[in-house]
Amino acid sequence: MNATPTHQALQPEFRLLVLLVSIGFFMQGLDTTIVNTAIPAMARSLGEDPLQLHSVVVAYVLSVAACIPLSGWLADRFGVRNTYFSAIIIFTLASLGCGLSSSLNELLCFRVLQGIGGALLLPVGRLAMLKVIPRTQFLSAMSLMSLAGLIGPLMGPTLGGWLVEHTSWHWIFLINLPMGLLGCCITFKAMPNVTEPTVQRFDLSGFVLLVIAMAGLTLGIEQFASVENSLRWSLGLMLVGLIAALLYAVHAHTHQNALFRSKMFKHRIYAIGIIGNFFARLGGNAMPFLLPLMLQVAFGLEPLMTGLLMIPTVLGSLVSKPIIRPIIQRFGYRNVLLVNTLLVGGCIASFALSTPSTPTWILIGHFFIFGLLNSLQFVSMNTLTLKDLPQQDASSGNSFLSMIMMVSMSIGVALAGTLVNMFMAYYGPAHLLSAFHITLICLGAINLITALIFWQIPKHTAV
């Protein structure tokens, strides 16, 4: 008798569900990257300094990070279909609001709402697939869905540059409307409203502490170089964030239904992976924001050309996928992460050698290498972090990792923007390129700290 295959092709009755989740994944991936090439044009339209507009990116990413802990509980309590439908509605209406904004404050408010919708799209969609699609077909479903996650970031910078040049920056948000309407139409046909019979009481106090911690630290760093607010205000925000983080650490240790229990950190590999993820992503996740800004503001390139130059980064990431597992199996997690962390840091810092006269083919190669190394770093870190977690901690551990990834991105973008502004204030507007170059060196140097963290990985950690 032939054994039943472990993985099967996706059956037709589940394809519409996968398409629906892919739409959400695509919208979220597109919106994370499409804004980066449009920032200078947005700044001109809104009468703002482009170097101060990192708040548009931070507002979205920070609200995504803050709402990730809500996603699983809402889906269990109100059903995956109701939660997913609400997420699409929020995301689509917020996109409309962003597209119609006439001031920075309006835009920031709608970006926060957009982030709330975006935070629910991918986790709830993935949860719906997990609950509805048989495990034997789940790998096929995830493979199809992941294509949408790759296409979104691949298209984002170039599409954003094209829209800015040929229409206006408002269309980088309005483009979400037809996709959102399509998602709304498919939701009730494709996704059953699966709920859990018993749902724990939501840890509201822990959630509030986490939000205060994330917002305080990120906004404190973002406001550090602000001319409108005093240094005392920035330091106060960071202090509030640190106190809230410490209070949550106590809360996680003492409360039985805490969102993320402290017992997860008894697993040494998980603890190293979380801390390493946080520091390694500060520089790596700031680059998709910082490089398009430098290419346009300091190099004088057009938005479309800037977007095209970002494509090799995504291609490098795609090329790395098949080689990651063989490299880890050959050299082990510790050696790969130690060496690659230093290579990523060196690659980030080496962008300081780029000038407006650097040949395009060198820039293309540089972006490609960065994308390859950065992808190798992220996949290795994520796999290491989760690989030894017990089954009962896997869901909570994965959610906490997702939250840390987004928090690190928001802090990284805020840090990059703050450093550019600080160095420009020191050197003067005539030396804008130098401000970008020194910022890149600083972001690359952070990886030296990360290498010290990965040095703690046991030498014989199994693959």
Short mmCIF file of C-alpha atoms in Angstrom, two decimals:
data_model
loop_
_atom_site.label_atom_id
_atom_site.label_comp_id
_atom_site.label_asym_id
_atom_site.label_seq_id
_atom_site.Cartn_x
_atom_site.Cartn_y
_atom_site.Cartn_z
CA MET A 1 0.00 0.00 0.00
CA ASN A 2 1.33 3.44 -0.91
CA ALA A 3 1.80 5.91 1.90
CA THR A 4 -0.32 9.06 1.85
CA PRO A 5 1.84 11.96 0.61
CA THR A 6 2.73 14.51 3.24
CA HIS A 7 2.12 17.48 0.95
CA GLN A 8 -0.64 17.65 -1.66
CA ALA A 9 -1.60 20.13 -4.37
CA LEU A 10 -4.15 22.76 -3.38
CA GLN A 11 -7.71 21.68 -4.15
CA PRO A 12 -9.96 24.06 -6.19
CA GLU A 13 -12.36 24.74 -3.29
CA PHE A 14 -9.57 26.47 -1.32
CA ARG A 15 -8.12 28.58 -4.15
CA LEU A 16 -10.48 31.51 -3.64
CA LEU A 17 -9.51 31.67 0.05
CA VAL A 18 -5.81 31.72 -0.88
CA LEU A 19 -6.52 34.47 -3.43
CA LEU A 20 -8.29 36.51 -0.75
CA VAL A 21 -5.45 36.18 1.75
CA SER A 22 -2.96 36.94 -1.03
CA ILE A 23 -4.78 40.22 -1.76
CA GLY A 24 -4.32 41.28 1.86
CA PHE A 25 -0.68 40.17 1.88
CA PHE A 26 -0.04 42.04 -1.38
CA MET A 27 -1.69 45.24 -0.09
CA GLN A 28 0.35 45.17 3.11
CA GLY A 29 3.63 44.40 1.32
CA LEU A 30 3.00 47.05 -1.33
CA ASP A 31 2.11 49.72 1.20
CA THR A 32 5.22 49.09 3.30
CA THR A 33 7.50 49.98 0.36
CA ILE A 34 5.54 52.16 -2.07
CA VAL A 35 5.75 55.23 0.20
CA ASN A 36 9.56 55.32 0.32
CA THR A 37 10.14 56.68 -3.20
CA ALA A 38 7.30 59.20 -2.85
CA ILE A 39 8.50 60.96 0.33
CA PRO A 40 10.25 63.95 -1.37
CA ALA A 41 7.18 64.59 -3.58
CA MET A 42 4.87 64.32 -0.57
CA ALA A 43 7.06 66.76 1.33
CA ARG A 44 6.92 69.33 -1.49
CA SER A 45 3.14 69.00 -1.79
CA LEU A 46 2.54 69.31 1.96
CA GLY A 47 5.09 72.10 2.45
CA GLU A 48 7.30 69.96 4.71
CA ASP A 49 11.01 69.13 4.87
CA PRO A 50 11.56 65.68 3.28
CA LEU A 51 14.11 64.88 6.00
CA GLN A 52 11.34 65.28 8.59
CA LEU A 53 8.86 63.02 6.81
CA HIS A 54 10.11 59.72 8.23
CA SER A 55 7.10 60.03 10.57
CA VAL A 56 4.88 58.90 7.66
CA VAL A 57 6.70 55.56 7.59
CA VAL A 58 7.03 55.32 11.38
CA ALA A 59 3.30 55.96 12.00
CA TYR A 60 2.31 53.02 9.79
CA VAL A 61 4.91 50.53 10.99
CA LEU A 62 4.46 51.42 14.67
CA SER A 63 0.67 50.96 14.53
CA VAL A 64 1.18 47.59 12.79
CA ALA A 65 3.54 46.53 15.58
CA ALA A 66 1.15 47.73 18.30
CA CYS A 67 -1.86 45.84 16.92
CA ILE A 68 -0.20 42.49 16.12
CA PRO A 69 -0.97 41.14 19.65
CA LEU A 70 -4.67 41.93 19.05
CA SER A 71 -5.02 39.92 15.84
CA GLY A 72 -5.23 36.37 17.20
CA TRP A 73 -7.57 37.25 20.06
CA LEU A 74 -9.96 39.21 17.82
CA ALA A 75 -10.08 36.35 15.29
CA ASP A 76 -10.82 33.78 18.02
CA ARG A 77 -13.43 35.99 19.70
CA PHE A 78 -15.31 37.41 16.70
CA GLY A 79 -14.39 34.93 13.96
CA VAL A 80 -11.73 35.03 11.26
CA ARG A 81 -14.11 36.25 8.53
CA ASN A 82 -15.54 39.13 10.55
CA THR A 83 -12.06 40.21 11.70
CA TYR A 84 -10.54 39.94 8.22
CA PHE A 85 -13.46 41.82 6.63
CA SER A 86 -13.12 44.58 9.23
CA ALA A 87 -9.36 44.76 8.57
CA ILE A 88 -9.90 45.23 4.81
CA ILE A 89 -12.55 47.90 5.42
CA ILE A 90 -10.28 49.81 7.85
CA PHE A 91 -7.26 49.51 5.54
CA THR A 92 -9.21 50.60 2.43
CA LEU A 93 -10.97 53.56 4.07
CA ALA A 94 -7.71 54.67 5.69
CA SER A 95 -6.02 54.48 2.26
CA LEU A 96 -8.75 56.75 0.89
CA GLY A 97 -8.14 59.12 3.80
CA CYS A 98 -4.39 59.15 3.11
CA GLY A 99 -5.01 59.88 -0.57
CA LEU A 100 -7.28 62.82 0.25
CA SER A 101 -5.05 64.29 2.99
CA SER A 102 -4.05 67.92 2.60
CA SER A 103 -1.77 68.23 5.65
CA LEU A 104 0.88 66.13 7.38
CA ASN A 105 -1.21 65.70 10.54
CA GLU A 106 -4.17 64.39 8.53
CA LEU A 107 -1.89 62.00 6.68
CA LEU A 108 -0.35 60.70 9.93
CA CYS A 109 -3.77 60.03 11.47
CA PHE A 110 -4.88 57.99 8.46
CA ARG A 111 -1.52 56.18 8.33
CA VAL A 112 -2.10 55.02 11.92
CA LEU A 113 -5.55 53.71 10.95
CA GLN A 114 -4.04 52.06 7.87
CA GLY A 115 -1.48 50.35 10.09
CA ILE A 116 -4.23 49.01 12.36
CA GLY A 117 -5.92 47.41 9.35
CA GLY A 118 -2.59 46.18 7.99
CA ALA A 119 -1.69 44.58 11.33
CA LEU A 120 -4.73 42.29 11.11
CA LEU A 121 -4.58 41.39 7.41
CA LEU A 122 -1.68 38.93 7.28
CA PRO A 123 -1.92 37.21 10.71
CA VAL A 124 -5.70 36.72 10.49
CA GLY A 125 -5.51 35.61 6.85
CA ARG A 126 -2.81 33.08 7.68
CA LEU A 127 -4.85 31.89 10.69
CA ALA A 128 -7.92 31.40 8.47
CA MET A 129 -5.90 29.27 6.07
CA LEU A 130 -4.52 27.24 8.97
CA LYS A 131 -8.01 26.56 10.32
CA VAL A 132 -9.77 25.86 7.00
CA ILE A 133 -7.22 24.24 4.67
CA PRO A 134 -6.14 20.63 5.44
CA ARG A 135 -2.57 20.35 6.71
CA THR A 136 -1.58 18.21 3.73
CA GLN A 137 -2.40 21.17 1.42
CA PHE A 138 -1.18 23.95 3.71
CA LEU A 139 2.35 24.10 2.27
CA SER A 140 0.99 24.54 -1.26
CA ALA A 141 -1.34 27.29 -0.04
CA MET A 142 1.44 29.13 1.80
CA SER A 143 3.72 28.90 -1.25
CA LEU A 144 1.08 30.52 -3.48
CA MET A 145 0.33 33.21 -0.90
CA SER A 146 4.02 34.03 -0.40
CA LEU A 147 4.26 35.00 -4.09
CA ALA A 148 1.98 37.95 -3.34
CA GLY A 149 4.27 38.92 -0.48
CA LEU A 150 7.22 38.97 -2.88
CA ILE A 151 5.43 40.81 -5.70
CA GLY A 152 4.27 43.65 -3.41
CA PRO A 153 7.74 44.81 -2.28
CA LEU A 154 9.11 44.15 -5.79
CA MET A 155 6.55 46.46 -7.38
CA GLY A 156 6.32 49.01 -4.55
CA PRO A 157 9.32 51.33 -5.10
CA THR A 158 9.03 51.38 -8.91
CA LEU A 159 5.25 51.76 -8.93
CA GLY A 160 5.53 54.53 -6.34
CA GLY A 161 8.13 56.35 -8.45
CA TRP A 162 6.04 56.00 -11.61
CA LEU A 163 2.85 57.23 -9.93
CA VAL A 164 4.65 60.25 -8.43
CA GLU A 165 6.13 61.23 -11.82
CA HIS A 166 3.03 60.68 -13.95
CA THR A 167 0.14 61.43 -11.58
CA SER A 168 0.60 62.59 -7.98
CA TRP A 169 1.68 61.03 -4.66
CA HIS A 170 -1.98 60.66 -3.63
CA TRP A 171 -2.30 57.69 -6.01
CA ILE A 172 0.15 55.58 -4.03
CA PHE A 173 -2.69 55.27 -1.50
CA LEU A 174 -5.71 55.43 -3.82
CA ILE A 175 -4.38 52.41 -5.73
CA ASN A 176 -5.44 50.30 -2.73
CA LEU A 177 -9.14 51.05 -3.29
CA PRO A 178 -9.92 48.60 -6.13
CA MET A 179 -7.96 45.82 -4.40
CA GLY A 180 -9.77 46.53 -1.12
CA LEU A 181 -13.18 46.44 -2.82
CA LEU A 182 -12.27 43.15 -4.54
CA GLY A 183 -11.22 41.71 -1.17
CA CYS A 184 -14.51 42.82 0.43
CA CYS A 185 -16.50 41.11 -2.33
CA ILE A 186 -14.61 37.82 -1.99
CA THR A 187 -14.49 37.64 1.82
CA PHE A 188 -18.03 36.40 2.50
CA LYS A 189 -17.84 33.84 -0.32
CA ALA A 190 -14.37 32.44 0.39
CA MET A 191 -13.83 32.65 4.17
CA PRO A 192 -15.97 30.85 6.77
CA ASN A 193 -16.37 32.66 10.10
CA VAL A 194 -14.49 30.14 12.25
CA THR A 195 -14.48 31.02 15.96
CA GLU A 196 -13.05 29.38 19.08
CA PRO A 197 -15.56 28.00 21.64
CA THR A 198 -13.57 29.32 24.61
CA VAL A 199 -11.50 32.49 24.47
CA GLN A 200 -9.36 33.78 27.33
CA ARG A 201 -10.00 37.24 28.67
CA PHE A 202 -7.92 39.76 26.74
CA ASP A 203 -4.86 41.07 28.58
CA LEU A 204 -5.80 44.75 28.28
CA SER A 205 -3.35 46.06 30.87
CA GLY A 206 -0.46 44.21 29.24
CA PHE A 207 -1.50 45.45 25.80
CA VAL A 208 -1.58 49.08 27.02
CA LEU A 209 1.88 48.71 28.57
CA LEU A 210 3.28 47.28 25.30
CA VAL A 211 1.77 50.10 23.23
CA ILE A 212 3.18 52.76 25.61
CA ALA A 213 6.61 51.07 25.52
CA MET A 214 6.73 50.88 21.72
CA ALA A 215 5.34 54.38 21.15
CA GLY A 216 7.51 55.99 23.84
CA LEU A 217 10.79 54.55 22.58
CA THR A 218 10.07 55.11 18.88
CA LEU A 219 8.63 58.62 19.18
CA GLY A 220 11.34 59.63 21.66
CA ILE A 221 14.04 58.69 19.12
CA GLU A 222 12.08 60.29 16.28
CA GLN A 223 11.74 63.60 18.17
CA PHE A 224 15.40 63.68 19.24
CA ALA A 225 16.50 66.04 16.46
CA SER A 226 13.21 67.95 16.23
CA VAL A 227 13.52 71.74 16.26
CA GLU A 228 9.93 72.09 17.49
CA ASN A 229 10.31 70.07 20.70
CA SER A 230 12.97 70.23 23.39
CA LEU A 231 15.48 67.51 24.12
CA ARG A 232 13.80 67.08 27.50
CA TRP A 233 10.55 66.09 25.75
CA SER A 234 12.34 63.44 23.69
CA LEU A 235 14.18 62.00 26.69
CA GLY A 236 10.91 62.00 28.65
CA LEU A 237 9.17 59.94 25.97
CA MET A 238 12.04 57.44 25.91
CA LEU A 239 12.00 57.20 29.72
CA VAL A 240 8.24 56.54 29.72
CA GLY A 241 8.78 53.84 27.09
CA LEU A 242 11.52 52.16 29.13
CA ILE A 243 9.44 52.24 32.33
CA ALA A 244 6.46 50.73 30.49
CA ALA A 245 8.73 47.99 29.05
CA LEU A 246 10.03 47.15 32.55
CA LEU A 247 6.49 47.10 33.96
CA TYR A 248 5.44 44.74 31.18
CA ALA A 249 8.39 42.45 31.99
CA VAL A 250 7.04 42.19 35.55
CA HIS A 251 3.49 41.76 34.23
CA ALA A 252 4.57 38.97 31.86
CA HIS A 253 6.16 37.14 34.79
CA THR A 254 3.25 37.44 37.23
CA HIS A 255 0.03 37.35 35.15
CA GLN A 256 -1.25 33.98 33.97
CA ASN A 257 -3.01 35.31 30.84
CA ALA A 258 -0.31 37.79 29.77
CA LEU A 259 -0.07 38.28 26.00
CA PHE A 260 3.53 37.04 26.03
CA ARG A 261 4.63 35.03 29.07
CA SER A 262 8.17 35.49 30.39
CA LYS A 263 8.70 31.71 30.40
CA MET A 264 9.44 31.89 26.65
CA PHE A 265 12.72 33.60 27.47
CA LYS A 266 13.89 30.62 29.51
CA HIS A 267 14.71 29.11 26.12
CA ARG A 268 18.21 30.51 25.53
CA ILE A 269 18.15 30.28 21.73
CA TYR A 270 14.81 32.09 21.58
CA ALA A 271 16.06 34.89 23.84
CA ILE A 272 19.25 35.33 21.77
CA GLY A 273 17.22 35.28 18.55
CA ILE A 274 14.77 37.96 19.75
CA ILE A 275 17.49 40.34 20.96
CA GLY A 276 19.57 39.71 17.83
CA ASN A 277 16.54 40.30 15.59
CA PHE A 278 15.88 43.64 17.25
CA PHE A 279 19.38 45.04 16.80
CA ALA A 280 20.11 43.48 13.39
CA ARG A 281 16.94 44.94 11.88
CA LEU A 282 17.64 48.52 13.02
CA GLY A 283 20.02 49.06 10.12
CA GLY A 284 18.64 46.55 7.61
CA ASN A 285 15.05 47.75 7.86
CA ALA A 286 16.01 51.44 7.76
CA MET A 287 17.68 51.07 4.36
CA PRO A 288 14.50 50.86 2.20
CA PHE A 289 13.58 54.27 3.68
CA LEU A 290 17.03 55.87 3.77
CA LEU A 291 18.40 54.89 0.35
CA PRO A 292 15.51 56.23 -1.81
CA LEU A 293 15.65 59.45 0.21
CA MET A 294 19.39 59.80 -0.37
CA LEU A 295 19.08 59.01 -4.08
CA GLN A 296 16.47 61.74 -4.59
CA VAL A 297 17.40 64.45 -2.07
CA ALA A 298 21.22 64.15 -2.20
CA PHE A 299 21.84 62.57 -5.64
CA GLY A 300 19.04 64.42 -7.45
CA LEU A 301 17.56 61.32 -9.14
CA GLU A 302 13.95 61.21 -10.33
CA PRO A 303 11.42 59.06 -8.39
CA LEU A 304 11.03 56.45 -11.16
CA MET A 305 14.79 55.97 -11.53
CA THR A 306 15.05 55.66 -7.75
CA GLY A 307 12.37 52.98 -7.74
CA LEU A 308 14.08 51.05 -10.53
CA LEU A 309 17.37 51.11 -8.60
CA MET A 310 15.64 49.47 -5.62
CA ILE A 311 14.57 46.43 -7.67
CA PRO A 312 18.01 44.70 -7.44
CA THR A 313 17.60 44.65 -3.64
CA VAL A 314 14.45 42.53 -3.98
CA LEU A 315 16.06 40.38 -6.69
CA GLY A 316 19.02 39.74 -4.38
CA SER A 317 16.55 38.64 -1.71
CA LEU A 318 14.91 36.21 -4.17
CA VAL A 319 18.25 34.77 -5.30
CA SER A 320 19.22 34.09 -1.68
CA LYS A 321 16.19 31.89 -0.91
CA PRO A 322 17.44 28.59 -2.42
CA ILE A 323 20.94 28.89 -0.95
CA ILE A 324 20.09 29.80 2.65
CA ARG A 325 19.38 26.29 3.94
CA PRO A 326 22.48 24.65 2.36
CA ILE A 327 24.70 27.43 3.79
CA ILE A 328 23.26 26.99 7.30
CA GLN A 329 23.57 23.20 7.07
CA ARG A 330 27.20 23.51 5.94
CA PHE A 331 28.42 26.13 8.44
CA GLY A 332 25.84 26.17 11.26
CA TYR A 333 23.73 29.01 12.65
CA ARG A 334 26.47 30.51 14.80
CA ASN A 335 29.08 30.87 12.07
CA VAL A 336 26.58 32.04 9.45
CA LEU A 337 25.07 34.72 11.68
CA LEU A 338 28.41 35.93 13.02
CA VAL A 339 29.97 36.33 9.58
CA ASN A 340 26.85 37.55 7.79
CA THR A 341 26.06 40.11 10.50
CA LEU A 342 29.46 41.71 9.92
CA LEU A 343 29.02 41.52 6.13
CA VAL A 344 25.62 43.23 6.33
CA GLY A 345 27.08 45.94 8.58
CA GLY A 346 29.98 46.45 6.19
CA CYS A 347 27.62 46.56 3.20
CA ILE A 348 25.43 49.21 4.87
CA ALA A 349 28.45 51.32 5.80
CA SER A 350 29.93 50.93 2.30
CA PHE A 351 26.99 52.84 0.83
CA ALA A 352 28.79 55.87 2.28
CA LEU A 353 31.20 55.51 -0.65
CA SER A 354 28.40 56.15 -3.15
CA THR A 355 28.18 59.58 -4.75
CA PRO A 356 26.10 61.12 -7.58
CA SER A 357 28.96 60.24 -9.96
CA THR A 358 29.01 56.53 -9.04
CA PRO A 359 28.27 54.46 -12.18
CA THR A 360 24.77 52.99 -12.28
CA TRP A 361 26.06 49.45 -12.76
CA ILE A 362 28.03 49.68 -9.51
CA LEU A 363 24.93 50.91 -7.65
CA ILE A 364 22.90 48.03 -9.11
CA GLY A 365 25.50 45.49 -7.95
CA HIS A 366 25.70 47.14 -4.53
CA PHE A 367 21.91 47.00 -4.04
CA PHE A 368 21.82 43.37 -5.22
CA ILE A 369 24.52 42.28 -2.75
CA PHE A 370 22.77 44.12 0.08
CA GLY A 371 19.44 42.41 -0.73
CA LEU A 372 21.11 38.99 -0.81
CA LEU A 373 22.98 39.46 2.49
CA ASN A 374 19.99 41.06 4.24
CA SER A 375 17.66 38.23 3.24
CA LEU A 376 20.18 35.63 4.42
CA GLN A 377 20.37 37.50 7.73
CA PHE A 378 16.63 37.75 8.30
CA VAL A 379 15.76 34.16 7.35
CA SER A 380 18.62 32.74 9.44
CA MET A 381 17.63 34.81 12.48
CA ASN A 382 13.94 33.94 12.23
CA THR A 383 14.59 30.22 11.80
CA LEU A 384 17.05 30.14 14.71
CA THR A 385 14.66 32.04 16.98
CA LEU A 386 11.68 29.72 16.54
CA LYS A 387 13.26 26.35 15.85
CA ASP A 388 13.47 25.01 19.43
CA LEU A 389 10.33 26.56 20.93
CA PRO A 390 7.94 23.95 22.39
CA GLN A 391 4.62 23.53 20.57
CA GLN A 392 2.64 25.20 23.36
CA ASP A 393 4.76 28.38 23.02
CA ALA A 394 5.04 28.39 19.22
CA SER A 395 2.04 30.65 18.48
CA SER A 396 2.85 33.19 21.18
CA GLY A 397 6.57 33.10 20.33
CA ASN A 398 5.88 33.72 16.64
CA SER A 399 3.57 36.66 17.41
CA PHE A 400 6.16 38.23 19.71
CA LEU A 401 8.83 37.81 17.03
CA SER A 402 6.52 39.49 14.46
CA MET A 403 5.96 42.37 16.85
CA ILE A 404 9.69 42.79 17.54
CA MET A 405 10.40 42.82 13.78
CA MET A 406 7.95 45.71 13.25
CA VAL A 407 9.09 47.61 16.37
CA SER A 408 12.69 47.33 15.21
CA MET A 409 11.69 48.64 11.77
CA SER A 410 9.88 51.65 13.27
CA ILE A 411 12.78 52.47 15.60
CA GLY A 412 15.29 51.92 12.76
CA VAL A 413 13.49 54.36 10.44
CA ALA A 414 13.10 56.89 13.28
CA LEU A 415 16.80 56.50 14.14
CA ALA A 416 17.89 56.93 10.51
CA GLY A 417 15.81 60.08 10.11
CA THR A 418 17.06 61.50 13.41
CA LEU A 419 20.72 60.84 12.58
CA VAL A 420 20.45 62.50 9.15
CA ASN A 421 18.87 65.58 10.72
CA MET A 422 21.44 65.73 13.53
CA PHE A 423 24.41 65.47 11.18
CA MET A 424 22.91 67.98 8.75
CA ALA A 425 22.39 70.44 11.61
CA TYR A 426 26.04 69.91 12.58
CA TYR A 427 27.59 70.15 9.09
CA GLY A 428 25.06 72.52 7.52
CA PRO A 429 22.69 72.06 4.52
CA ALA A 430 25.61 72.38 2.08
CA HIS A 431 26.93 69.02 3.31
CA LEU A 432 23.69 67.03 3.03
CA LEU A 433 25.41 64.08 1.36
CA SER A 434 27.94 63.88 4.21
CA ALA A 435 25.03 63.67 6.67
CA PHE A 436 23.66 60.64 4.78
CA HIS A 437 27.10 59.03 4.57
CA ILE A 438 27.82 59.30 8.31
CA THR A 439 24.32 58.01 9.09
CA LEU A 440 25.01 54.94 6.94
CA ILE A 441 28.29 54.33 8.77
CA CYS A 442 26.47 54.58 12.13
CA LEU A 443 23.75 52.14 11.04
CA GLY A 444 26.38 49.70 9.79
CA ALA A 445 28.27 49.94 13.09
CA ILE A 446 25.17 48.81 15.00
CA ASN A 447 25.73 45.38 13.48
CA LEU A 448 28.93 45.10 15.53
CA ILE A 449 26.70 45.03 18.62
CA THR A 450 24.53 42.38 16.98
CA ALA A 451 27.57 40.21 16.26
CA LEU A 452 28.36 40.22 19.99
CA ILE A 453 24.81 38.96 20.65
CA PHE A 454 25.12 36.12 18.13
CA TRP A 455 28.48 35.22 19.68
CA GLN A 456 26.36 33.83 22.56
CA ILE A 457 24.84 31.13 20.34
CA PRO A 458 26.18 27.74 21.53
CA LYS A 459 28.84 26.42 19.14
CA HIS A 460 27.13 23.11 18.50
CA THR A 461 23.57 24.41 17.96
CA ALA A 462 21.78 21.88 15.78
CA VAL A 463 20.42 22.91 12.38
#
